Amino acid sequence: MTPPKPRILTGDTPTGRLHLGHWVGSVENRVALQDDYECFFLIANMHAFTTRADKPGEIRESTLEIVKDWLACGIDPERATIVLQSEIPAIVELSWYFAMLIPFNRVMRNPTLKTEIDAKGLGDHYSFGFPLYAVGQCADILVFRPELVPVGEDQIAHIEMTREVARKFNQVYCGVDPQTEDADYVKAGGLFPIPAAKVGRIARLAGTDGKHKMSKSLDNAIFLTDTPKQVKKKLGQLYTGRQSMDEPGDINNSLFQFVRAFIKDEQRVKELEEAYSTGANIGDGHIKAEVAEAISELLAPIQERRARYEGPGGDDLVIDVIREGIRKATPAAEETLALAKQAMKLDFTSRAVSFSEDGR
Ligand code: TRP
């Protein structure tokens, strides 16, 4: 028998379609790691309710759109398991237990939460569920006992909290010595591995405003569904401040981040860097056009695969994929929960989650 593959868990909150920042930050990694790891990809639809509790229709639509984007990118439901958060009760149960292991002040010091409160202008009127989601994210991850969590840079604070919770649980309920090295927790009798974050090749892709991180809410994103014309137009708006074709340019500007991120021919990248930095008769417009072409080349096969899910009946295909994922994810999540409850001396009975034949 081949030994089981190490596991990955990661996911997205369904707040809109995916853009190039998601691709280089995490999705590209997920697609590449599907063969070497047992992969779980989570749609955090419960988290979407933290700030949009009054918009269930939008959340449902975004959920389907995200899965379409994943399938289009090459996430393969035969090899990976797609996990719909709201249908995995073990996640909610573990969240409750984990909430006892983290000081409330520690949660509120999580820099990702703080940034979100500022960016979304939540002030002091966010819901109780808003900080709770950070505890929930620890459960999203640990319920699958993964070794690796491929995420964008903004998620690192959540992974750090997850690692703290995993250590604490292992120490309190599994008797693991606090001096144990992170890599040795399971060997030392712990239930949870201490998972590591893995950030994509570009941690922070700038948006087409040339300033902020690419983000749907800042209106500076190139979506995976954008046509070549839209890509060209959006890149055309990227401001560099350079005045003429012979002005030496800064190859650390956001235009050149795009050049290095999307032009595959390394020789060509070097040529462009050389010409730009010396001001050798090369216009920003020309470079933008070349980048736009490279991006559209990357997006063409993605959009071709997506077309299958966009026509009539597309949503039903996606819902089938989601149901299949729920069935595959449930036993893995239930197994962890049962072991966690056993460690917590809560093993009074055992249960099985069942599904009806027609999938509904
Ligand atoms: N918070 C993540 C985001 O907004 C989504 C998410 C929820 C997630 N649970 C997760 C990511 C677990 C990685 C692991 O992008």
mmCIF file with all atom_site columns, N, CA, C and O and ligand atoms in Angstrom, residues 9-13 42 44 47 85 133 137 140-141 149-151 154-155 158-159, ligand 1:
data_model
loop_
_atom_site.group_PDB
_atom_site.id
_atom_site.type_symbol
_atom_site.label_atom_id
_atom_site.label_alt_id
_atom_site.label_comp_id
_atom_site.label_asym_id
_atom_site.label_entity_id
_atom_site.label_seq_id
_atom_site.pdbx_PDB_ins_code
_atom_site.Cartn_x
_atom_site.Cartn_y
_atom_site.Cartn_z
_atom_site.occupancy
_atom_site.B_iso_or_equiv
_atom_site.pdbx_formal_charge
_atom_site.auth_seq_id
_atom_site.auth_comp_id
_atom_site.auth_asym_id
_atom_site.auth_atom_id
_atom_site.pdbx_PDB_model_num
ATOM   1  N N   . LEU A 1 9   ? -5.069  22.099 3.131  1.00 0.00 ? 9   LEU A N   1
ATOM   2  C CA  . LEU A 1 9   ? -6.371  22.755 3.116  1.00 0.00 ? 9   LEU A CA  1
ATOM   3  C C   . LEU A 1 9   ? -6.170  24.229 2.822  1.00 0.00 ? 9   LEU A C   1
ATOM   4  O O   . LEU A 1 9   ? -5.251  24.851 3.349  1.00 0.00 ? 9   LEU A O   1
ATOM   5  N N   . THR A 1 10  ? -7.025  24.764 1.956  1.00 0.00 ? 10  THR A N   1
ATOM   6  C CA  . THR A 1 10  ? -7.087  26.212 1.823  1.00 0.00 ? 10  THR A CA  1
ATOM   7  C C   . THR A 1 10  ? -8.463  26.573 1.283  1.00 0.00 ? 10  THR A C   1
ATOM   8  O O   . THR A 1 10  ? -9.265  25.687 0.995  1.00 0.00 ? 10  THR A O   1
ATOM   9  N N   . GLY A 1 11  ? -8.736  27.864 1.165  1.00 0.00 ? 11  GLY A N   1
ATOM   10 C CA  . GLY A 1 11  ? -10.060 28.225 0.675  1.00 0.00 ? 11  GLY A CA  1
ATOM   11 C C   . GLY A 1 11  ? -10.222 29.703 0.411  1.00 0.00 ? 11  GLY A C   1
ATOM   12 O O   . GLY A 1 11  ? -9.300  30.492 0.591  1.00 0.00 ? 11  GLY A O   1
ATOM   13 N N   . ASP A 1 12  ? -11.419 30.028 -0.043 1.00 0.00 ? 12  ASP A N   1
ATOM   14 C CA  . ASP A 1 12  ? -11.763 31.420 -0.342 1.00 0.00 ? 12  ASP A CA  1
ATOM   15 C C   . ASP A 1 12  ? -13.120 31.741 0.256  1.00 0.00 ? 12  ASP A C   1
ATOM   16 O O   . ASP A 1 12  ? -13.999 30.884 0.313  1.00 0.00 ? 12  ASP A O   1
ATOM   17 N N   . THR A 1 13  ? -13.288 32.992 0.654  1.00 0.00 ? 13  THR A N   1
ATOM   18 C CA  . THR A 1 13  ? -14.609 33.467 1.055  1.00 0.00 ? 13  THR A CA  1
ATOM   19 C C   . THR A 1 13  ? -15.351 33.899 -0.207 1.00 0.00 ? 13  THR A C   1
ATOM   20 O O   . THR A 1 13  ? -14.779 34.637 -1.014 1.00 0.00 ? 13  THR A O   1
ATOM   21 N N   . LEU A 1 42  ? -11.773 24.775 0.455  1.00 0.00 ? 42  LEU A N   1
ATOM   22 C CA  . LEU A 1 42  ? -12.970 25.158 1.193  1.00 0.00 ? 42  LEU A CA  1
ATOM   23 C C   . LEU A 1 42  ? -13.594 26.457 0.681  1.00 0.00 ? 42  LEU A C   1
ATOM   24 O O   . LEU A 1 42  ? -12.889 27.439 0.436  1.00 0.00 ? 42  LEU A O   1
ATOM   25 N N   . ALA A 1 44  ? -15.669 29.295 2.038  1.00 0.00 ? 44  ALA A N   1
ATOM   26 C CA  . ALA A 1 44  ? -16.031 29.779 3.375  1.00 0.00 ? 44  ALA A CA  1
ATOM   27 C C   . ALA A 1 44  ? -17.329 30.571 3.297  1.00 0.00 ? 44  ALA A C   1
ATOM   28 O O   . ALA A 1 44  ? -17.346 31.785 3.532  1.00 0.00 ? 44  ALA A O   1
ATOM   29 N N   . HIS A 1 47  ? -18.463 32.328 6.506  1.00 0.00 ? 47  HIS A N   1
ATOM   30 C CA  . HIS A 1 47  ? -17.718 33.566 6.768  1.00 0.00 ? 47  HIS A CA  1
ATOM   31 C C   . HIS A 1 47  ? -18.287 34.742 5.978  1.00 0.00 ? 47  HIS A C   1
ATOM   32 O O   . HIS A 1 47  ? -18.228 35.879 6.429  1.00 0.00 ? 47  HIS A O   1
ATOM   33 N N   . GLN A 1 85  ? -18.293 24.865 3.475  1.00 0.00 ? 85  GLN A N   1
ATOM   34 C CA  . GLN A 1 85  ? -18.206 25.062 4.931  1.00 0.00 ? 85  GLN A CA  1
ATOM   35 C C   . GLN A 1 85  ? -19.533 24.849 5.665  1.00 0.00 ? 85  GLN A C   1
ATOM   36 O O   . GLN A 1 85  ? -19.573 24.179 6.699  1.00 0.00 ? 85  GLN A O   1
ATOM   37 N N   . TYR A 1 133 ? -15.232 34.485 13.287 1.00 0.00 ? 133 TYR A N   1
ATOM   38 C CA  . TYR A 1 133 ? -14.807 33.802 12.061 1.00 0.00 ? 133 TYR A CA  1
ATOM   39 C C   . TYR A 1 133 ? -13.334 33.410 12.114 1.00 0.00 ? 133 TYR A C   1
ATOM   40 O O   . TYR A 1 133 ? -12.927 32.397 11.546 1.00 0.00 ? 133 TYR A O   1
ATOM   41 N N   . GLN A 1 137 ? -11.913 29.863 11.405 1.00 0.00 ? 137 GLN A N   1
ATOM   42 C CA  . GLN A 1 137 ? -10.908 29.525 10.384 1.00 0.00 ? 137 GLN A CA  1
ATOM   43 C C   . GLN A 1 137 ? -9.892  28.509 10.918 1.00 0.00 ? 137 GLN A C   1
ATOM   44 O O   . GLN A 1 137 ? -9.413  27.656 10.176 1.00 0.00 ? 137 GLN A O   1
ATOM   45 N N   . ASP A 1 140 ? -11.695 25.352 10.361 1.00 0.00 ? 140 ASP A N   1
ATOM   46 C CA  . ASP A 1 140 ? -11.728 25.002 8.926  1.00 0.00 ? 140 ASP A CA  1
ATOM   47 C C   . ASP A 1 140 ? -10.472 24.215 8.572  1.00 0.00 ? 140 ASP A C   1
ATOM   48 O O   . ASP A 1 140 ? -10.499 23.239 7.821  1.00 0.00 ? 140 ASP A O   1
ATOM   49 N N   . ILE A 1 141 ? -9.375  24.730 9.085  1.00 0.00 ? 141 ILE A N   1
ATOM   50 C CA  . ILE A 1 141 ? -8.079  24.154 8.728  1.00 0.00 ? 141 ILE A CA  1
ATOM   51 C C   . ILE A 1 141 ? -7.851  22.853 9.480  1.00 0.00 ? 141 ILE A C   1
ATOM   52 O O   . ILE A 1 141 ? -7.625  21.796 8.885  1.00 0.00 ? 141 ILE A O   1
ATOM   53 N N   . VAL A 1 149 ? -0.910  24.965 4.197  1.00 0.00 ? 149 VAL A N   1
ATOM   54 C CA  . VAL A 1 149 ? -2.054  25.826 3.893  1.00 0.00 ? 149 VAL A CA  1
ATOM   55 C C   . VAL A 1 149 ? -1.590  26.874 2.874  1.00 0.00 ? 149 VAL A C   1
ATOM   56 O O   . VAL A 1 149 ? -0.970  27.869 3.237  1.00 0.00 ? 149 VAL A O   1
ATOM   57 N N   . PRO A 1 150 ? -1.833  26.640 1.565  1.00 0.00 ? 150 PRO A N   1
ATOM   58 C CA  . PRO A 1 150 ? -1.405  27.629 0.558  1.00 0.00 ? 150 PRO A CA  1
ATOM   59 C C   . PRO A 1 150 ? -2.349  28.829 0.564  1.00 0.00 ? 150 PRO A C   1
ATOM   60 O O   . PRO A 1 150 ? -3.523  28.684 0.275  1.00 0.00 ? 150 PRO A O   1
ATOM   61 N N   . VAL A 1 151 ? -1.821  29.982 0.934  1.00 0.00 ? 151 VAL A N   1
ATOM   62 C CA  . VAL A 1 151 ? -2.660  31.181 1.070  1.00 0.00 ? 151 VAL A CA  1
ATOM   63 C C   . VAL A 1 151 ? -1.944  32.417 0.574  1.00 0.00 ? 151 VAL A C   1
ATOM   64 O O   . VAL A 1 151 ? -0.728  32.427 0.399  1.00 0.00 ? 151 VAL A O   1
ATOM   65 N N   . ASP A 1 154 ? -2.072  37.941 3.095  1.00 0.00 ? 154 ASP A N   1
ATOM   66 C CA  . ASP A 1 154 ? -2.991  38.529 4.078  1.00 0.00 ? 154 ASP A CA  1
ATOM   67 C C   . ASP A 1 154 ? -3.558  37.497 5.060  1.00 0.00 ? 154 ASP A C   1
ATOM   68 O O   . ASP A 1 154 ? -4.146  37.878 6.070  1.00 0.00 ? 154 ASP A O   1
ATOM   69 N N   . GLN A 1 155 ? -3.380  36.220 4.757  1.00 0.00 ? 155 GLN A N   1
ATOM   70 C CA  . GLN A 1 155 ? -3.956  35.187 5.622  1.00 0.00 ? 155 GLN A CA  1
ATOM   71 C C   . GLN A 1 155 ? -2.971  34.652 6.654  1.00 0.00 ? 155 GLN A C   1
ATOM   72 O O   . GLN A 1 155 ? -3.318  33.810 7.489  1.00 0.00 ? 155 GLN A O   1
ATOM   73 N N   . HIS A 1 158 ? -3.903  34.549 10.297 1.00 0.00 ? 158 HIS A N   1
ATOM   74 C CA  . HIS A 1 158 ? -4.868  33.499 10.656 1.00 0.00 ? 158 HIS A CA  1
ATOM   75 C C   . HIS A 1 158 ? -4.167  32.152 10.826 1.00 0.00 ? 158 HIS A C   1
ATOM   76 O O   . HIS A 1 158 ? -4.535  31.371 11.704 1.00 0.00 ? 158 HIS A O   1
ATOM   77 N N   . ILE A 1 159 ? -3.200  31.903 9.985  1.00 0.00 ? 159 ILE A N   1
ATOM   78 C CA  . ILE A 1 159 ? -2.492  30.613 10.086 1.00 0.00 ? 159 ILE A CA  1
ATOM   79 C C   . ILE A 1 159 ? -1.678  30.592 11.386 1.00 0.00 ? 159 ILE A C   1
ATOM   80 O O   . ILE A 1 159 ? -1.589  29.561 12.054 1.00 0.00 ? 159 ILE A O   1
HETATM 81 N N1  . TRP B 2 .   ? -10.338 33.921 5.226  1.00 0.00 ? 1   TRP B N1  1
HETATM 82 C C1  . TRP B 2 .   ? -10.019 33.415 3.917  1.00 0.00 ? 1   TRP B C1  1
HETATM 83 C C2  . TRP B 2 .   ? -10.197 34.568 2.887  1.00 0.00 ? 1   TRP B C2  1
HETATM 84 O O1  . TRP B 2 .   ? -11.006 35.433 3.110  1.00 0.00 ? 1   TRP B O1  1
HETATM 85 C C3  . TRP B 2 .   ? -10.881 32.264 3.502  1.00 0.00 ? 1   TRP B C3  1
HETATM 86 C C4  . TRP B 2 .   ? -10.727 31.079 4.392  1.00 0.00 ? 1   TRP B C4  1
HETATM 87 C C5  . TRP B 2 .   ? -11.652 30.602 5.287  1.00 0.00 ? 1   TRP B C5  1
HETATM 88 C C6  . TRP B 2 .   ? -9.595  30.226 4.469  1.00 0.00 ? 1   TRP B C6  1
HETATM 89 N N2  . TRP B 2 .   ? -11.168 29.492 5.894  1.00 0.00 ? 1   TRP B N2  1
HETATM 90 C C7  . TRP B 2 .   ? -9.915  29.239 5.434  1.00 0.00 ? 1   TRP B C7  1
HETATM 91 C C8  . TRP B 2 .   ? -8.330  30.225 3.822  1.00 0.00 ? 1   TRP B C8  1
HETATM 92 C C9  . TRP B 2 .   ? -8.989  28.263 5.783  1.00 0.00 ? 1   TRP B C9  1
HETATM 93 C C10 . TRP B 2 .   ? -7.424  29.244 4.195  1.00 0.00 ? 1   TRP B C10 1
HETATM 94 C C11 . TRP B 2 .   ? -7.749  28.270 5.169  1.00 0.00 ? 1   TRP B C11 1
HETATM 95 O O2  . TRP B 2 .   ? -9.581  34.532 1.860  1.00 0.00 ? 1   TRP B O2  1
#
